[in-house]
Amino acid sequence: MPGFFFSHNNMTELNGKEDCKLAEGKVHKKKQKAFGADLKSYLKCMVPHIESGIKASNSRNVMLSAEEVIQWSQSLEKLLASQSGQGAFREFLKSEFSEENIEFWLACEDYKKTKSDHLHGKAERIYEEFVQSDAIKQINIDYQMREATAKKAQDPTHSSFDEAQKTVYILMERDSYPRFLKSKSYQNLLNQLQNNTSK
């Protein structure tokens, strides 16, 4: 089955510098690019050798096919189940100045897998970064949910952020996800993969 190959390492390199800055507790606001520019550059990194079909050696390679990209349009759940889909959607949300939604959702998914003795530290970080009223990446939840989540984060369990995560998921599903599917970047990627498949 024809498709494109991209290095799994390329995806992690894209966010590596930004993640390091966050880990150091530093906040760096960068000048936002034109709509879709980040997504376009991300997708170019995902398929760096379109013409030659060369696969990068010494790294885990993942095949991005038209079928996978089509599946992204079936549901937000299927989009988020794909590492490539998460990356593309994240870049789209950055272009809309709302990447905090997927970052919070992913942080909650990671939190659910945390060992019980590490819950308190992670809960505190998630609360400070996304939930508290003056959070750097404050998510769009109402006052009551913010207060309820704050209480749950003080005595954390694996489900402390479930309600807030569900609210953010619904917001992405109803708002950002349909726009992502209509975006030129998504449509261009899909067309490019379909054209390559038909050759």
PDB file of N, CA and C in Angstrom, residues 67-115:
ATOM      1  N   GLU A  67      -5.460   6.288   3.890  1.00  0.00           N
ATOM      2  CA  GLU A  67      -6.490   5.628   4.706  1.00  0.00           C
ATOM      3  C   GLU A  67      -6.485   6.152   6.137  1.00  0.00           C
ATOM      4  N   GLU A  68      -5.276   6.322   6.696  1.00  0.00           N
ATOM      5  CA  GLU A  68      -5.188   6.837   8.069  1.00  0.00           C
ATOM      6  C   GLU A  68      -5.721   8.260   8.146  1.00  0.00           C
ATOM      7  N   VAL A  69      -5.341   9.082   7.190  1.00  0.00           N
ATOM      8  CA  VAL A  69      -5.774  10.484   7.198  1.00  0.00           C
ATOM      9  C   VAL A  69      -7.286  10.572   6.990  1.00  0.00           C
ATOM     10  N   ILE A  70      -7.847   9.684   6.181  1.00  0.00           N
ATOM     11  CA  ILE A  70      -9.309   9.641   6.001  1.00  0.00           C
ATOM     12  C   ILE A  70      -9.980   9.262   7.318  1.00  0.00           C
ATOM     13  N   GLN A  71      -9.378   8.322   8.065  1.00  0.00           N
ATOM     14  CA  GLN A  71      -9.948   7.913   9.351  1.00  0.00           C
ATOM     15  C   GLN A  71     -10.020   9.075  10.326  1.00  0.00           C
ATOM     16  N   TRP A  72      -9.090  10.014  10.216  1.00  0.00           N
ATOM     17  CA  TRP A  72      -9.134  11.185  11.098  1.00  0.00           C
ATOM     18  C   TRP A  72     -10.467  11.916  10.966  1.00  0.00           C
ATOM     19  N   SER A  73     -11.084  11.840   9.788  1.00  0.00           N
ATOM     20  CA  SER A  73     -12.336  12.562   9.562  1.00  0.00           C
ATOM     21  C   SER A  73     -13.551  11.826  10.103  1.00  0.00           C
ATOM     22  N   GLN A  74     -13.378  10.589  10.562  1.00  0.00           N
ATOM     23  CA  GLN A  74     -14.513   9.817  11.066  1.00  0.00           C
ATOM     24  C   GLN A  74     -14.943  10.251  12.460  1.00  0.00           C
ATOM     25  N   SER A  75     -13.970  10.628  13.291  1.00  0.00           N
ATOM     26  CA  SER A  75     -14.293  11.097  14.632  1.00  0.00           C
ATOM     27  C   SER A  75     -13.062  11.726  15.261  1.00  0.00           C
ATOM     28  N   LEU A  76     -13.291  12.594  16.227  1.00  0.00           N
ATOM     29  CA  LEU A  76     -12.188  13.184  16.968  1.00  0.00           C
ATOM     30  C   LEU A  76     -11.429  12.084  17.717  1.00  0.00           C
ATOM     31  N   GLU A  77     -12.145  11.088  18.186  1.00  0.00           N
ATOM     32  CA  GLU A  77     -11.513   9.975  18.895  1.00  0.00           C
ATOM     33  C   GLU A  77     -10.475   9.284  18.012  1.00  0.00           C
ATOM     34  N   LYS A  78     -10.829   9.038  16.742  1.00  0.00           N
ATOM     35  CA  LYS A  78      -9.888   8.385  15.823  1.00  0.00           C
ATOM     36  C   LYS A  78      -8.714   9.299  15.501  1.00  0.00           C
ATOM     37  N   LEU A  79      -8.959  10.585  15.389  1.00  0.00           N
ATOM     38  CA  LEU A  79      -7.875  11.541  15.149  1.00  0.00           C
ATOM     39  C   LEU A  79      -6.884  11.514  16.304  1.00  0.00           C
ATOM     40  N   LEU A  80      -7.398  11.555  17.528  1.00  0.00           N
ATOM     41  CA  LEU A  80      -6.538  11.597  18.711  1.00  0.00           C
ATOM     42  C   LEU A  80      -5.872  10.252  19.009  1.00  0.00           C
ATOM     43  N   ALA A  81      -6.400   9.174  18.454  1.00  0.00           N
ATOM     44  CA  ALA A  81      -5.789   7.860  18.639  1.00  0.00           C
ATOM     45  C   ALA A  81      -4.531   7.705  17.788  1.00  0.00           C
ATOM     46  N   SER A  82      -4.362   8.588  16.821  1.00  0.00           N
ATOM     47  CA  SER A  82      -3.212   8.551  15.925  1.00  0.00           C
ATOM     48  C   SER A  82      -2.172   9.572  16.368  1.00  0.00           C
ATOM     49  N   GLN A  83      -0.910   9.131  16.532  1.00  0.00           N
ATOM     50  CA  GLN A  83       0.163  10.065  16.896  1.00  0.00           C
ATOM     51  C   GLN A  83       0.284  11.165  15.844  1.00  0.00           C
ATOM     52  N   SER A  84       0.213  10.782  14.575  1.00  0.00           N
ATOM     53  CA  SER A  84       0.308  11.757  13.489  1.00  0.00           C
ATOM     54  C   SER A  84      -0.885  12.709  13.528  1.00  0.00           C
ATOM     55  N   GLY A  85      -2.057  12.157  13.804  1.00  0.00           N
ATOM     56  CA  GLY A  85      -3.267  12.975  13.889  1.00  0.00           C
ATOM     57  C   GLY A  85      -3.187  13.972  15.029  1.00  0.00           C
ATOM     58  N   GLN A  86      -2.684  13.516  16.183  1.00  0.00           N
ATOM     59  CA  GLN A  86      -2.506  14.421  17.323  1.00  0.00           C
ATOM     60  C   GLN A  86      -1.600  15.588  16.947  1.00  0.00           C
ATOM     61  N   GLY A  87      -0.488  15.258  16.269  1.00  0.00           N
ATOM     62  CA  GLY A  87       0.472  16.299  15.891  1.00  0.00           C
ATOM     63  C   GLY A  87      -0.111  17.294  14.918  1.00  0.00           C
ATOM     64  N   ALA A  88      -0.823  16.804  13.907  1.00  0.00           N
ATOM     65  CA  ALA A  88      -1.435  17.692  12.916  1.00  0.00           C
ATOM     66  C   ALA A  88      -2.507  18.565  13.562  1.00  0.00           C
ATOM     67  N   PHE A  89      -3.324  17.966  14.424  1.00  0.00           N
ATOM     68  CA  PHE A  89      -4.395  18.710  15.084  1.00  0.00           C
ATOM     69  C   PHE A  89      -3.815  19.755  16.038  1.00  0.00           C
ATOM     70  N   ARG A  90      -2.745  19.389  16.714  1.00  0.00           N
ATOM     71  CA  ARG A  90      -2.089  20.318  17.638  1.00  0.00           C
ATOM     72  C   ARG A  90      -1.576  21.554  16.894  1.00  0.00           C
ATOM     73  N   GLU A  91      -0.948  21.325  15.730  1.00  0.00           N
ATOM     74  CA  GLU A  91      -0.450  22.450  14.931  1.00  0.00           C
ATOM     75  C   GLU A  91      -1.607  23.318  14.441  1.00  0.00           C
ATOM     76  N   PHE A  92      -2.715  22.691  14.080  1.00  0.00           N
ATOM     77  CA  PHE A  92      -3.891  23.455  13.665  1.00  0.00           C
ATOM     78  C   PHE A  92      -4.403  24.308  14.825  1.00  0.00           C
ATOM     79  N   LEU A  93      -4.478  23.718  16.014  1.00  0.00           N
ATOM     80  CA  LEU A  93      -4.957  24.468  17.176  1.00  0.00           C
ATOM     81  C   LEU A  93      -4.015  25.625  17.514  1.00  0.00           C
ATOM     82  N   LYS A  94      -2.712  25.434  17.299  1.00  0.00           N
ATOM     83  CA  LYS A  94      -1.762  26.542  17.506  1.00  0.00           C
ATOM     84  C   LYS A  94      -2.093  27.696  16.582  1.00  0.00           C
ATOM     85  N   SER A  95      -2.462  27.378  15.347  1.00  0.00           N
ATOM     86  CA  SER A  95      -2.803  28.433  14.384  1.00  0.00           C
ATOM     87  C   SER A  95      -4.070  29.173  14.799  1.00  0.00           C
ATOM     88  N   GLU A  96      -4.889  28.547  15.630  1.00  0.00           N
ATOM     89  CA  GLU A  96      -6.118  29.161  16.134  1.00  0.00           C
ATOM     90  C   GLU A  96      -5.958  29.686  17.563  1.00  0.00           C
ATOM     91  N   PHE A  97      -4.733  29.657  18.078  1.00  0.00           N
ATOM     92  CA  PHE A  97      -4.431  30.121  19.433  1.00  0.00           C
ATOM     93  C   PHE A  97      -5.221  29.357  20.494  1.00  0.00           C
ATOM     94  N   SER A  98      -5.415  28.059  20.284  1.00  0.00           N
ATOM     95  CA  SER A  98      -6.154  27.255  21.269  1.00  0.00           C
ATOM     96  C   SER A  98      -5.499  25.899  21.516  1.00  0.00           C
ATOM     97  N   GLU A  99      -4.175  25.842  21.417  1.00  0.00           N
ATOM     98  CA  GLU A  99      -3.489  24.567  21.621  1.00  0.00           C
ATOM     99  C   GLU A  99      -3.564  24.072  23.056  1.00  0.00           C
ATOM    100  N   GLU A 100      -3.954  24.956  23.982  1.00  0.00           N
ATOM    101  CA  GLU A 100      -4.076  24.521  25.378  1.00  0.00           C
ATOM    102  C   GLU A 100      -5.099  23.393  25.515  1.00  0.00           C
ATOM    103  N   ASN A 101      -6.083  23.356  24.618  1.00  0.00           N
ATOM    104  CA  ASN A 101      -7.112  22.314  24.714  1.00  0.00           C
ATOM    105  C   ASN A 101      -6.528  20.916  24.520  1.00  0.00           C
ATOM    106  N   ILE A 102      -5.783  20.718  23.439  1.00  0.00           N
ATOM    107  CA  ILE A 102      -5.218  19.388  23.205  1.00  0.00           C
ATOM    108  C   ILE A 102      -4.095  19.097  24.198  1.00  0.00           C
ATOM    109  N   GLU A 103      -3.353  20.113  24.594  1.00  0.00           N
ATOM    110  CA  GLU A 103      -2.292  19.895  25.573  1.00  0.00           C
ATOM    111  C   GLU A 103      -2.881  19.445  26.917  1.00  0.00           C
ATOM    112  N   PHE A 104      -3.988  20.057  27.317  1.00  0.00           N
ATOM    113  CA  PHE A 104      -4.667  19.645  28.546  1.00  0.00           C
ATOM    114  C   PHE A 104      -5.208  18.223  28.399  1.00  0.00           C
ATOM    115  N   TRP A 105      -5.848  17.943  27.283  1.00  0.00           N
ATOM    116  CA  TRP A 105      -6.414  16.619  27.052  1.00  0.00           C
ATOM    117  C   TRP A 105      -5.316  15.553  27.120  1.00  0.00           C
ATOM    118  N   LEU A 106      -4.189  15.802  26.461  1.00  0.00           N
ATOM    119  CA  LEU A 106      -3.074  14.851  26.479  1.00  0.00           C
ATOM    120  C   LEU A 106      -2.469  14.720  27.879  1.00  0.00           C
ATOM    121  N   ALA A 107      -2.376  15.828  28.606  1.00  0.00           N
ATOM    122  CA  ALA A 107      -1.855  15.786  29.970  1.00  0.00           C
ATOM    123  C   ALA A 107      -2.760  14.925  30.850  1.00  0.00           C
ATOM    124  N   CYS A 108      -4.067  15.021  30.647  1.00  0.00           N
ATOM    125  CA  CYS A 108      -5.020  14.199  31.415  1.00  0.00           C
ATOM    126  C   CYS A 108      -4.880  12.720  31.059  1.00  0.00           C
ATOM    127  N   GLU A 109      -4.676  12.426  29.778  1.00  0.00           N
ATOM    128  CA  GLU A 109      -4.477  11.033  29.371  1.00  0.00           C
ATOM    129  C   GLU A 109      -3.228  10.461  30.040  1.00  0.00           C
ATOM    130  N   ASP A 110      -2.170  11.242  30.071  1.00  0.00           N
ATOM    131  CA  ASP A 110      -0.932  10.824  30.723  1.00  0.00           C
ATOM    132  C   ASP A 110      -1.147  10.669  32.234  1.00  0.00           C
ATOM    133  N   TYR A 111      -1.896  11.598  32.821  1.00  0.00           N
ATOM    134  CA  TYR A 111      -2.173  11.590  34.257  1.00  0.00           C
ATOM    135  C   TYR A 111      -2.884  10.301  34.682  1.00  0.00           C
ATOM    136  N   LYS A 112      -3.804   9.830  33.860  1.00  0.00           N
ATOM    137  CA  LYS A 112      -4.555   8.616  34.180  1.00  0.00           C
ATOM    138  C   LYS A 112      -3.656   7.391  34.274  1.00  0.00           C
ATOM    139  N   LYS A 113      -2.494   7.433  33.622  1.00  0.00           N
ATOM    140  CA  LYS A 113      -1.558   6.306  33.624  1.00  0.00           C
ATOM    141  C   LYS A 113      -0.500   6.436  34.716  1.00  0.00           C
ATOM    142  N   THR A 114      -0.594   7.497  35.509  1.00  0.00           N
ATOM    143  CA  THR A 114       0.407   7.783  36.534  1.00  0.00           C
ATOM    144  C   THR A 114       0.259   6.853  37.733  1.00  0.00           C
ATOM    145  N   LYS A 115       1.390   6.440  38.288  1.00  0.00           N
ATOM    146  CA  LYS A 115       1.362   5.630  39.500  1.00  0.00           C
ATOM    147  C   LYS A 115       0.816   6.479  40.641  1.00  0.00           C
TER     148      LYS A 115
END
